[in-house]
Amino acid sequence: MMGWPVKQSRAPIIHGYWIEKHGLDADFRLEAVPPDAFAEFLAHLAERGYVGGSATMPHKEMALKLTEPDARATAIGAANVIWLENGTLRSTNSDVVGFIAALDESAPGWDQHAEKAVVYGAGGAARAVVYGLLERGVARIHLHNRTLEKAEAFRERFGSKVIPTTTDELPAALAGAGLVVNAASFGMVGYPDLDVDLSTVRDDAVVADVVYVPLETGLLKKARARGLRVSDGLGMLLHQGTVCFEKWFGVHPVVTREQRARVEQALRNA
Ligand code: NAP
């Protein structure tokens, strides 16, 4: 994994688990690569012995420019998985699959009554969330962000199913919503909790969070207290890893409870 900084990453636990499970003679390493060295590092990936890599902050936009991205990475504007295919560096964005697969696992059938979703945030994670929800046929996505112009830019990028929503418009947006997603930094250690009234969402609504430090955010606690099904950020993190692993090693791995427990333990010890 290439990042700056990178040492906080839990990816070695996730991929190390699958490397061991599949008996591969492989290694997953963290590489601290400063922004001005990223292009050179990527250009010599094969010489360094790599079949591919993942790009985290601040390299995701640069990774898109320096590789042959698929349609998904292009639409989102960021690539975080890179692999070598016949000498060409290709890339995709694994967060879409990660978010949707975690939802499918935690709340099967979530999309049956999710004509209307409310999403908070308009950064990188939100782009993947919105793209994934549109792919799955969600008809209306009310998008709220501290900086409204960024939500408006989403409408330009993804079309009229995305509805930039002000604070005053949120109560009407939440009423009858089938899905509520925090794709912003709310609830992360050092950030405020998301201030949301879940009393008027559908009784069978699902609440998802992309944040995984802490594992159980204030939003998820509130949703559980209201009796709603939830999907957490660690599920997303684990499932996006399946895309990376398959691209690098040609094996489709399975997210397991044992693996999740290992990452949870590491998060607790952090
Ligand atoms: P980003 O591009 O920097 O976007 C951050 C978003 O949070 C923006 O919408 C920003 O609003 C909002 N925000 C930040 N501080 C805020 C505050 N104090 N009050 C209100 N809104 C605030 O970051 P990102 O890459 O989207 O990451 C967001 C979160 O998703 C992080 O916690 C990250 O760890 C998590 N994530 C998880 C996964 C996973 O696999 N589970 C994958 C990717 C990201 P403005 O636009 O107004 O600044």
mmCIF file of C-alpha atoms and ligand atoms in Angstrom:
data_model
loop_
_atom_site.group_PDB
_atom_site.id
_atom_site.type_symbol
_atom_site.label_atom_id
_atom_site.label_comp_id
_atom_site.label_asym_id
_atom_site.label_seq_id
_atom_site.Cartn_x
_atom_site.Cartn_y
_atom_site.Cartn_z
ATOM 1 C CA MET A 1 0.000 0.000 0.000
ATOM 2 C CA MET A 2 1.302 3.396 -1.035
ATOM 3 C CA GLY A 3 0.358 6.310 1.181
ATOM 4 C CA TRP A 4 1.735 9.329 2.988
ATOM 5 C CA PRO A 5 1.417 8.594 5.870
ATOM 6 C CA VAL A 6 0.706 4.867 5.661
ATOM 7 C CA LYS A 7 1.677 3.242 8.957
ATOM 8 C CA GLN A 8 -1.865 3.475 10.395
ATOM 9 C CA SER A 9 -3.218 1.141 7.684
ATOM 10 C CA ARG A 10 -4.958 -2.118 8.637
ATOM 11 C CA ALA A 11 -4.581 -3.463 5.100
ATOM 12 C CA PRO A 12 -1.630 -5.761 6.037
ATOM 13 C CA ILE A 13 -3.913 -7.630 8.480
ATOM 14 C CA ILE A 14 -6.686 -7.942 5.888
ATOM 15 C CA HIS A 15 -4.458 -9.147 3.045
ATOM 16 C CA GLY A 16 -2.091 -11.093 5.294
ATOM 17 C CA TYR A 17 -5.089 -13.171 6.401
ATOM 18 C CA TRP A 18 -6.008 -14.089 2.808
ATOM 19 C CA ILE A 19 -2.381 -14.693 1.743
ATOM 20 C CA GLU A 20 -2.130 -17.210 4.586
ATOM 21 C CA LYS A 21 -5.582 -18.747 3.847
ATOM 22 C CA HIS A 22 -4.765 -19.292 0.184
ATOM 23 C CA GLY A 23 -1.194 -20.446 0.865
ATOM 24 C CA LEU A 24 0.318 -17.831 -1.442
ATOM 25 C CA ASP A 25 4.011 -17.094 -1.589
ATOM 26 C CA ALA A 26 3.320 -13.371 -1.415
ATOM 27 C CA ASP A 27 3.759 -10.388 0.808
ATOM 28 C CA PHE A 28 1.719 -7.239 1.369
ATOM 29 C CA ARG A 29 3.844 -4.267 2.347
ATOM 30 C CA LEU A 30 3.282 -0.694 3.419
ATOM 31 C CA GLU A 31 5.267 1.845 1.415
ATOM 32 C CA ALA A 32 5.502 5.397 2.684
ATOM 33 C CA VAL A 33 5.651 7.351 -0.574
ATOM 34 C CA PRO A 34 5.660 11.165 -0.480
ATOM 35 C CA PRO A 35 3.515 12.892 -3.133
ATOM 36 C CA ASP A 36 6.463 14.047 -5.236
ATOM 37 C CA ALA A 37 7.868 10.497 -5.408
ATOM 38 C CA PHE A 38 4.606 8.715 -6.266
ATOM 39 C CA ALA A 39 4.875 8.853 -10.088
ATOM 40 C CA GLU A 40 8.394 7.452 -10.017
ATOM 41 C CA PHE A 41 7.434 4.754 -7.527
ATOM 42 C CA LEU A 42 4.502 3.645 -9.656
ATOM 43 C CA ALA A 43 6.547 3.649 -12.868
ATOM 44 C CA HIS A 44 8.946 1.108 -11.307
ATOM 45 C CA LEU A 45 6.393 -1.076 -9.533
ATOM 46 C CA ALA A 46 7.378 -4.258 -11.397
ATOM 47 C CA GLU A 47 11.113 -3.652 -10.866
ATOM 48 C CA ARG A 48 10.365 -3.363 -7.171
ATOM 49 C CA GLY A 49 8.817 -6.831 -7.294
ATOM 50 C CA TYR A 50 5.167 -5.836 -7.075
ATOM 51 C CA VAL A 51 2.224 -7.222 -9.070
ATOM 52 C CA GLY A 52 0.166 -4.219 -8.003
ATOM 53 C CA GLY A 53 -0.691 -2.043 -5.080
ATOM 54 C CA SER A 54 -3.279 0.087 -3.408
ATOM 55 C CA ALA A 55 -3.148 3.843 -3.207
ATOM 56 C CA THR A 56 -4.395 5.721 -0.223
ATOM 57 C CA MET A 57 -4.331 9.405 0.740
ATOM 58 C CA PRO A 58 -3.056 11.556 -0.876
ATOM 59 C CA HIS A 59 -2.410 9.491 -4.023
ATOM 60 C CA LYS A 60 -5.851 8.447 -5.270
ATOM 61 C CA GLU A 61 -6.344 11.243 -7.810
ATOM 62 C CA MET A 62 -2.779 10.956 -9.062
ATOM 63 C CA ALA A 63 -3.195 7.168 -9.373
ATOM 64 C CA LEU A 64 -6.125 7.789 -11.722
ATOM 65 C CA LYS A 65 -3.991 10.009 -13.966
ATOM 66 C CA LEU A 66 -0.970 7.699 -14.036
ATOM 67 C CA THR A 67 -2.814 4.463 -14.889
ATOM 68 C CA GLU A 68 -5.445 3.080 -17.287
ATOM 69 C CA PRO A 69 -8.536 3.389 -15.068
ATOM 70 C CA ASP A 70 -11.779 1.464 -15.585
ATOM 71 C CA ALA A 71 -15.146 3.211 -15.995
ATOM 72 C CA ARG A 72 -15.855 3.104 -12.280
ATOM 73 C CA ALA A 73 -12.613 4.840 -11.217
ATOM 74 C CA THR A 74 -13.063 7.391 -14.000
ATOM 75 C CA ALA A 75 -16.646 8.198 -12.909
ATOM 76 C CA ILE A 76 -15.573 8.584 -9.292
ATOM 77 C CA GLY A 77 -12.442 10.565 -10.118
ATOM 78 C CA ALA A 78 -10.135 8.463 -7.930
ATOM 79 C CA ALA A 79 -8.332 5.117 -8.235
ATOM 80 C CA ASN A 80 -7.225 3.159 -5.196
ATOM 81 C CA VAL A 81 -6.372 -0.267 -6.643
ATOM 82 C CA ILE A 82 -3.594 -0.686 -9.203
ATOM 83 C CA TRP A 83 -2.400 -3.828 -10.931
ATOM 84 C CA LEU A 84 -0.110 -4.765 -13.790
ATOM 85 C CA GLU A 85 -1.749 -6.395 -16.793
ATOM 86 C CA ASN A 86 0.622 -7.349 -19.637
ATOM 87 C CA GLY A 87 2.942 -4.544 -18.612
ATOM 88 C CA THR A 88 0.182 -1.923 -18.378
ATOM 89 C CA LEU A 89 -0.804 -0.325 -15.072
ATOM 90 C CA ARG A 90 -4.579 -0.611 -14.696
ATOM 91 C CA SER A 91 -6.739 0.716 -11.907
ATOM 92 C CA THR A 92 -10.199 0.722 -10.362
ATOM 93 C CA ASN A 93 -11.969 2.048 -7.288
ATOM 94 C CA SER A 94 -12.750 -0.689 -4.779
ATOM 95 C CA ASP A 95 -14.795 1.457 -2.371
ATOM 96 C CA VAL A 96 -17.969 1.055 -4.455
ATOM 97 C CA VAL A 97 -17.918 -2.737 -4.169
ATOM 98 C CA GLY A 98 -16.833 -2.452 -0.532
ATOM 99 C CA PHE A 99 -19.744 -0.245 0.469
ATOM 100 C CA ILE A 100 -22.426 -2.157 -1.441
ATOM 101 C CA ALA A 101 -21.148 -5.632 -0.451
ATOM 102 C CA ALA A 102 -21.103 -4.616 3.227
ATOM 103 C CA LEU A 103 -24.689 -3.379 2.907
ATOM 104 C CA ASP A 104 -25.760 -6.601 1.178
ATOM 105 C CA GLU A 105 -24.110 -8.662 3.905
ATOM 106 C CA SER A 106 -25.389 -6.657 6.897
ATOM 107 C CA ALA A 107 -28.838 -5.785 5.627
ATOM 108 C CA PRO A 108 -29.904 -8.148 2.831
ATOM 109 C CA GLY A 109 -32.762 -6.686 0.772
ATOM 110 C CA TRP A 110 -31.838 -3.116 1.817
ATOM 111 C CA ASP A 111 -32.617 -1.904 -1.699
ATOM 112 C CA GLN A 112 -36.210 -3.161 -1.767
ATOM 113 C CA HIS A 113 -37.495 -0.056 0.035
ATOM 114 C CA ALA A 114 -34.660 2.353 -0.547
ATOM 115 C CA GLU A 115 -36.176 4.510 -3.295
ATOM 116 C CA LYS A 116 -35.078 7.474 -1.211
ATOM 117 C CA ALA A 117 -31.670 7.700 0.475
ATOM 118 C CA VAL A 118 -30.042 10.462 2.503
ATOM 119 C CA VAL A 119 -26.246 10.652 2.253
ATOM 120 C CA TYR A 120 -24.011 12.945 4.330
ATOM 121 C CA GLY A 121 -20.689 14.046 2.865
ATOM 122 C CA ALA A 122 -19.292 15.032 -0.513
ATOM 123 C CA GLY A 123 -15.691 13.830 -0.370
ATOM 124 C CA GLY A 124 -14.020 10.732 -1.799
ATOM 125 C CA ALA A 125 -15.993 8.181 0.219
ATOM 126 C CA ALA A 126 -19.277 9.882 -0.681
ATOM 127 C CA ARG A 127 -18.441 9.675 -4.392
ATOM 128 C CA ALA A 128 -18.064 5.895 -4.101
ATOM 129 C CA VAL A 129 -21.250 5.595 -2.017
ATOM 130 C CA VAL A 130 -23.348 7.679 -4.408
ATOM 131 C CA TYR A 131 -22.004 5.859 -7.459
ATOM 132 C CA GLY A 132 -22.776 2.482 -5.861
ATOM 133 C CA LEU A 133 -26.301 3.495 -4.855
ATOM 134 C CA LEU A 134 -27.050 4.762 -8.362
ATOM 135 C CA GLU A 135 -25.688 1.531 -9.855
ATOM 136 C CA ARG A 136 -28.088 -0.378 -7.599
ATOM 137 C CA GLY A 137 -31.042 1.671 -8.780
ATOM 138 C CA VAL A 138 -31.725 4.013 -5.857
ATOM 139 C CA ALA A 139 -34.079 6.603 -7.383
ATOM 140 C CA ARG A 140 -33.360 9.680 -5.239
ATOM 141 C CA ILE A 141 -30.282 10.512 -3.210
ATOM 142 C CA HIS A 142 -30.556 13.551 -0.960
ATOM 143 C CA LEU A 143 -26.985 14.708 -0.479
ATOM 144 C CA HIS A 144 -26.097 16.932 2.449
ATOM 145 C CA ASN A 145 -22.660 18.416 2.965
ATOM 146 C CA ARG A 146 -21.161 21.119 5.154
ATOM 147 C CA THR A 147 -19.998 22.802 1.948
ATOM 148 C CA LEU A 148 -23.132 22.811 -0.213
ATOM 149 C CA GLU A 149 -21.262 23.633 -3.442
ATOM 150 C CA LYS A 150 -19.552 20.259 -3.252
ATOM 151 C CA ALA A 151 -22.937 18.521 -3.086
ATOM 152 C CA GLU A 152 -24.016 20.588 -6.091
ATOM 153 C CA ALA A 153 -20.941 19.377 -7.972
ATOM 154 C CA PHE A 154 -22.150 15.810 -7.333
ATOM 155 C CA ARG A 155 -25.337 16.580 -9.220
ATOM 156 C CA GLU A 156 -23.243 17.707 -12.173
ATOM 157 C CA ARG A 157 -21.070 14.590 -11.944
ATOM 158 C CA PHE A 158 -23.770 11.972 -11.284
ATOM 159 C CA GLY A 159 -27.017 13.513 -12.604
ATOM 160 C CA SER A 160 -30.429 14.634 -11.389
ATOM 161 C CA LYS A 161 -31.089 11.663 -9.081
ATOM 162 C CA VAL A 162 -28.671 13.389 -6.706
ATOM 163 C CA ILE A 163 -30.442 16.193 -4.862
ATOM 164 C CA PRO A 164 -28.208 18.669 -2.971
ATOM 165 C CA THR A 165 -29.995 19.172 0.354
ATOM 166 C CA THR A 166 -29.631 22.050 2.796
ATOM 167 C CA THR A 167 -29.935 21.738 6.580
ATOM 168 C CA ASP A 168 -33.477 23.180 6.398
ATOM 169 C CA GLU A 169 -34.480 20.578 3.799
ATOM 170 C CA LEU A 170 -33.118 17.626 5.778
ATOM 171 C CA PRO A 171 -36.247 16.853 7.871
ATOM 172 C CA ALA A 172 -38.353 16.411 4.716
ATOM 173 C CA ALA A 173 -35.590 14.353 3.106
ATOM 174 C CA LEU A 174 -35.312 12.023 6.103
ATOM 175 C CA ALA A 175 -39.078 11.457 6.360
ATOM 176 C CA GLY A 176 -39.754 8.079 4.760
ATOM 177 C CA ALA A 177 -36.128 7.486 3.753
ATOM 178 C CA GLY A 178 -35.126 3.843 3.383
ATOM 179 C CA LEU A 179 -31.398 4.393 3.728
ATOM 180 C CA VAL A 180 -29.268 6.882 5.660
ATOM 181 C CA VAL A 181 -25.509 6.944 5.077
ATOM 182 C CA ASN A 182 -22.753 8.844 6.798
ATOM 183 C CA ALA A 183 -20.018 9.200 4.168
ATOM 184 C CA ALA A 184 -18.458 12.240 5.883
ATOM 185 C CA SER A 185 -15.963 12.415 8.745
ATOM 186 C CA PHE A 186 -18.728 12.652 11.382
ATOM 187 C CA GLY A 187 -18.246 10.275 14.289
ATOM 188 C CA MET A 188 -14.529 9.736 13.664
ATOM 189 C CA VAL A 189 -12.291 10.115 16.665
ATOM 190 C CA GLY A 190 -11.790 13.875 17.051
ATOM 191 C CA TYR A 191 -14.883 14.828 14.994
ATOM 192 C CA PRO A 192 -18.439 15.606 16.114
ATOM 193 C CA ASP A 193 -21.130 12.941 15.912
ATOM 194 C CA LEU A 194 -23.661 13.254 13.126
ATOM 195 C CA ASP A 195 -26.651 15.166 14.458
ATOM 196 C CA VAL A 196 -29.558 13.356 12.780
ATOM 197 C CA ASP A 197 -33.182 12.700 13.725
ATOM 198 C CA LEU A 198 -33.987 9.122 12.713
ATOM 199 C CA SER A 199 -37.544 9.168 14.090
ATOM 200 C CA THR A 200 -39.225 9.684 10.704
ATOM 201 C CA VAL A 201 -37.250 7.289 8.501
ATOM 202 C CA ARG A 202 -38.972 4.053 7.442
ATOM 203 C CA ASP A 203 -39.217 1.459 10.214
ATOM 204 C CA ASP A 204 -37.330 -0.963 7.960
ATOM 205 C CA ALA A 205 -34.708 1.621 6.993
ATOM 206 C CA VAL A 206 -31.010 0.769 7.033
ATOM 207 C CA VAL A 207 -28.297 3.054 8.413
ATOM 208 C CA ALA A 208 -24.728 2.782 7.102
ATOM 209 C CA ASP A 209 -21.511 4.431 8.180
ATOM 210 C CA VAL A 210 -18.205 4.518 6.313
ATOM 211 C CA VAL A 211 -16.286 5.476 9.460
ATOM 212 C CA TYR A 212 -14.613 2.563 11.278
ATOM 213 C CA VAL A 213 -12.596 4.317 13.994
ATOM 214 C CA PRO A 214 -14.452 3.958 16.279
ATOM 215 C CA LEU A 215 -16.110 0.750 15.116
ATOM 216 C CA GLU A 216 -19.492 1.713 16.524
ATOM 217 C CA THR A 217 -20.137 5.388 15.756
ATOM 218 C CA GLY A 218 -22.728 7.527 17.522
ATOM 219 C CA LEU A 219 -24.890 7.249 14.389
ATOM 220 C CA LEU A 220 -24.891 3.446 14.479
ATOM 221 C CA LYS A 221 -25.703 3.450 18.202
ATOM 222 C CA LYS A 222 -28.637 5.747 17.556
ATOM 223 C CA ALA A 223 -29.852 3.569 14.683
ATOM 224 C CA ARG A 224 -29.658 0.372 16.747
ATOM 225 C CA ALA A 225 -31.562 2.094 19.566
ATOM 226 C CA ARG A 226 -34.311 2.881 17.015
ATOM 227 C CA GLY A 227 -34.320 -0.819 15.990
ATOM 228 C CA LEU A 228 -32.845 -0.219 12.527
ATOM 229 C CA ARG A 229 -30.420 -2.502 10.710
ATOM 230 C CA VAL A 230 -26.902 -1.111 10.345
ATOM 231 C CA SER A 231 -23.844 -1.554 8.129
ATOM 232 C CA ASP A 232 -20.513 -0.368 9.505
ATOM 233 C CA GLY A 233 -17.341 1.058 8.003
ATOM 234 C CA LEU A 234 -15.241 -1.983 8.844
ATOM 235 C CA GLY A 235 -17.508 -4.134 6.665
ATOM 236 C CA MET A 236 -16.825 -1.713 3.801
ATOM 237 C CA LEU A 237 -13.068 -1.796 4.442
ATOM 238 C CA LEU A 238 -12.960 -5.603 4.469
ATOM 239 C CA HIS A 239 -15.105 -6.032 1.368
ATOM 240 C CA GLN A 240 -13.204 -3.460 -0.701
ATOM 241 C CA GLY A 241 -10.136 -5.595 0.001
ATOM 242 C CA THR A 242 -11.635 -8.493 -1.976
ATOM 243 C CA VAL A 243 -11.426 -6.415 -5.166
ATOM 244 C CA CYS A 244 -7.737 -5.636 -4.575
ATOM 245 C CA PHE A 245 -6.811 -9.209 -3.736
ATOM 246 C CA GLU A 246 -8.540 -10.609 -6.815
ATOM 247 C CA LYS A 247 -6.854 -8.099 -9.124
ATOM 248 C CA TRP A 248 -3.397 -8.851 -7.705
ATOM 249 C CA PHE A 249 -3.548 -12.608 -7.177
ATOM 250 C CA GLY A 250 -6.419 -13.857 -9.368
ATOM 251 C CA VAL A 251 -8.214 -15.407 -6.399
ATOM 252 C CA HIS A 252 -11.547 -14.122 -5.121
ATOM 253 C CA PRO A 253 -11.251 -14.185 -1.320
ATOM 254 C CA VAL A 254 -14.038 -14.320 1.246
ATOM 255 C CA VAL A 255 -14.444 -11.966 4.194
ATOM 256 C CA THR A 256 -14.696 -14.068 7.361
ATOM 257 C CA ARG A 257 -15.615 -13.478 10.979
ATOM 258 C CA GLU A 258 -12.152 -14.587 12.063
ATOM 259 C CA GLN A 259 -10.573 -11.986 9.793
ATOM 260 C CA ARG A 260 -12.927 -9.284 11.004
ATOM 261 C CA ALA A 261 -12.103 -10.182 14.606
ATOM 262 C CA ARG A 262 -8.372 -9.755 13.864
ATOM 263 C CA VAL A 263 -8.900 -6.266 12.494
ATOM 264 C CA GLU A 264 -11.245 -5.347 15.357
ATOM 265 C CA GLN A 265 -8.577 -6.436 17.808
ATOM 266 C CA ALA A 266 -5.984 -4.258 16.076
ATOM 267 C CA LEU A 267 -8.368 -1.286 16.134
ATOM 268 C CA ARG A 268 -8.959 -1.811 19.850
ATOM 269 C CA ASN A 269 -5.214 -1.947 20.514
ATOM 270 C CA ALA A 270 -4.504 1.192 18.471
HETATM 271 P P1 NAP B 1 -12.691 13.642 2.372
HETATM 272 O O1 NAP B 1 -12.660 13.453 0.908
HETATM 273 O O2 NAP B 1 -11.700 14.535 3.033
HETATM 274 O O3 NAP B 1 -14.187 14.169 2.757
HETATM 275 C C1 NAP B 1 -14.521 14.487 4.078
HETATM 276 C C2 NAP B 1 -16.012 14.792 4.171
HETATM 277 O O4 NAP B 1 -16.363 15.000 5.556
HETATM 278 C C3 NAP B 1 -16.429 16.052 3.430
HETATM 279 O O5 NAP B 1 -17.741 15.888 2.990
HETATM 280 C C4 NAP B 1 -16.314 17.116 4.539
HETATM 281 O O6 NAP B 1 -17.143 18.242 4.319
HETATM 282 C C5 NAP B 1 -16.849 16.343 5.721
HETATM 283 N N1 NAP B 1 -16.368 16.869 6.998
HETATM 284 C C6 NAP B 1 -15.111 16.844 7.489
HETATM 285 N N2 NAP B 1 -15.051 17.418 8.710
HETATM 286 C C7 NAP B 1 -16.308 17.833 8.997
HETATM 287 C C8 NAP B 1 -16.887 18.497 10.108
HETATM 288 N N3 NAP B 1 -16.159 18.858 11.175
HETATM 289 N N4 NAP B 1 -18.214 18.751 10.073
HETATM 290 C C9 NAP B 1 -18.955 18.396 8.995
HETATM 291 N N5 NAP B 1 -18.460 17.737 7.914
HETATM 292 C C10 NAP B 1 -17.142 17.477 7.909
HETATM 293 O O7 NAP B 1 -12.578 12.257 3.140
HETATM 294 P P2 NAP B 1 -13.083 10.819 2.623
HETATM 295 O O8 NAP B 1 -11.977 10.145 1.922
HETATM 296 O O9 NAP B 1 -14.393 10.989 1.931
HETATM 297 O O10 NAP B 1 -13.260 10.071 4.031
HETATM 298 C C11 NAP B 1 -14.371 10.330 4.870
HETATM 299 C C12 NAP B 1 -14.442 9.220 5.904
HETATM 300 O O11 NAP B 1 -14.672 7.992 5.235
HETATM 301 C C13 NAP B 1 -13.162 9.005 6.722
HETATM 302 O O12 NAP B 1 -13.543 8.725 8.053
HETATM 303 C C14 NAP B 1 -12.536 7.776 6.106
HETATM 304 O O13 NAP B 1 -11.765 7.024 7.047
HETATM 305 C C15 NAP B 1 -13.776 7.010 5.724
HETATM 306 N N6 NAP B 1 -13.558 6.020 4.656
HETATM 307 C C16 NAP B 1 -13.843 4.729 4.941
HETATM 308 C C17 NAP B 1 -13.665 3.764 3.988
HETATM 309 C C18 NAP B 1 -13.970 2.339 4.335
HETATM 310 O O14 NAP B 1 -13.525 1.442 3.609
HETATM 311 N N7 NAP B 1 -14.726 2.094 5.384
HETATM 312 C C19 NAP B 1 -13.223 4.111 2.690
HETATM 313 C C20 NAP B 1 -12.965 5.463 2.418
HETATM 314 C C21 NAP B 1 -13.127 6.412 3.414
HETATM 315 P P3 NAP B 1 -16.595 19.511 3.445
HETATM 316 O O15 NAP B 1 -16.746 19.104 2.016
HETATM 317 O O16 NAP B 1 -17.488 20.617 3.842
HETATM 318 O O17 NAP B 1 -15.163 19.721 3.851
#
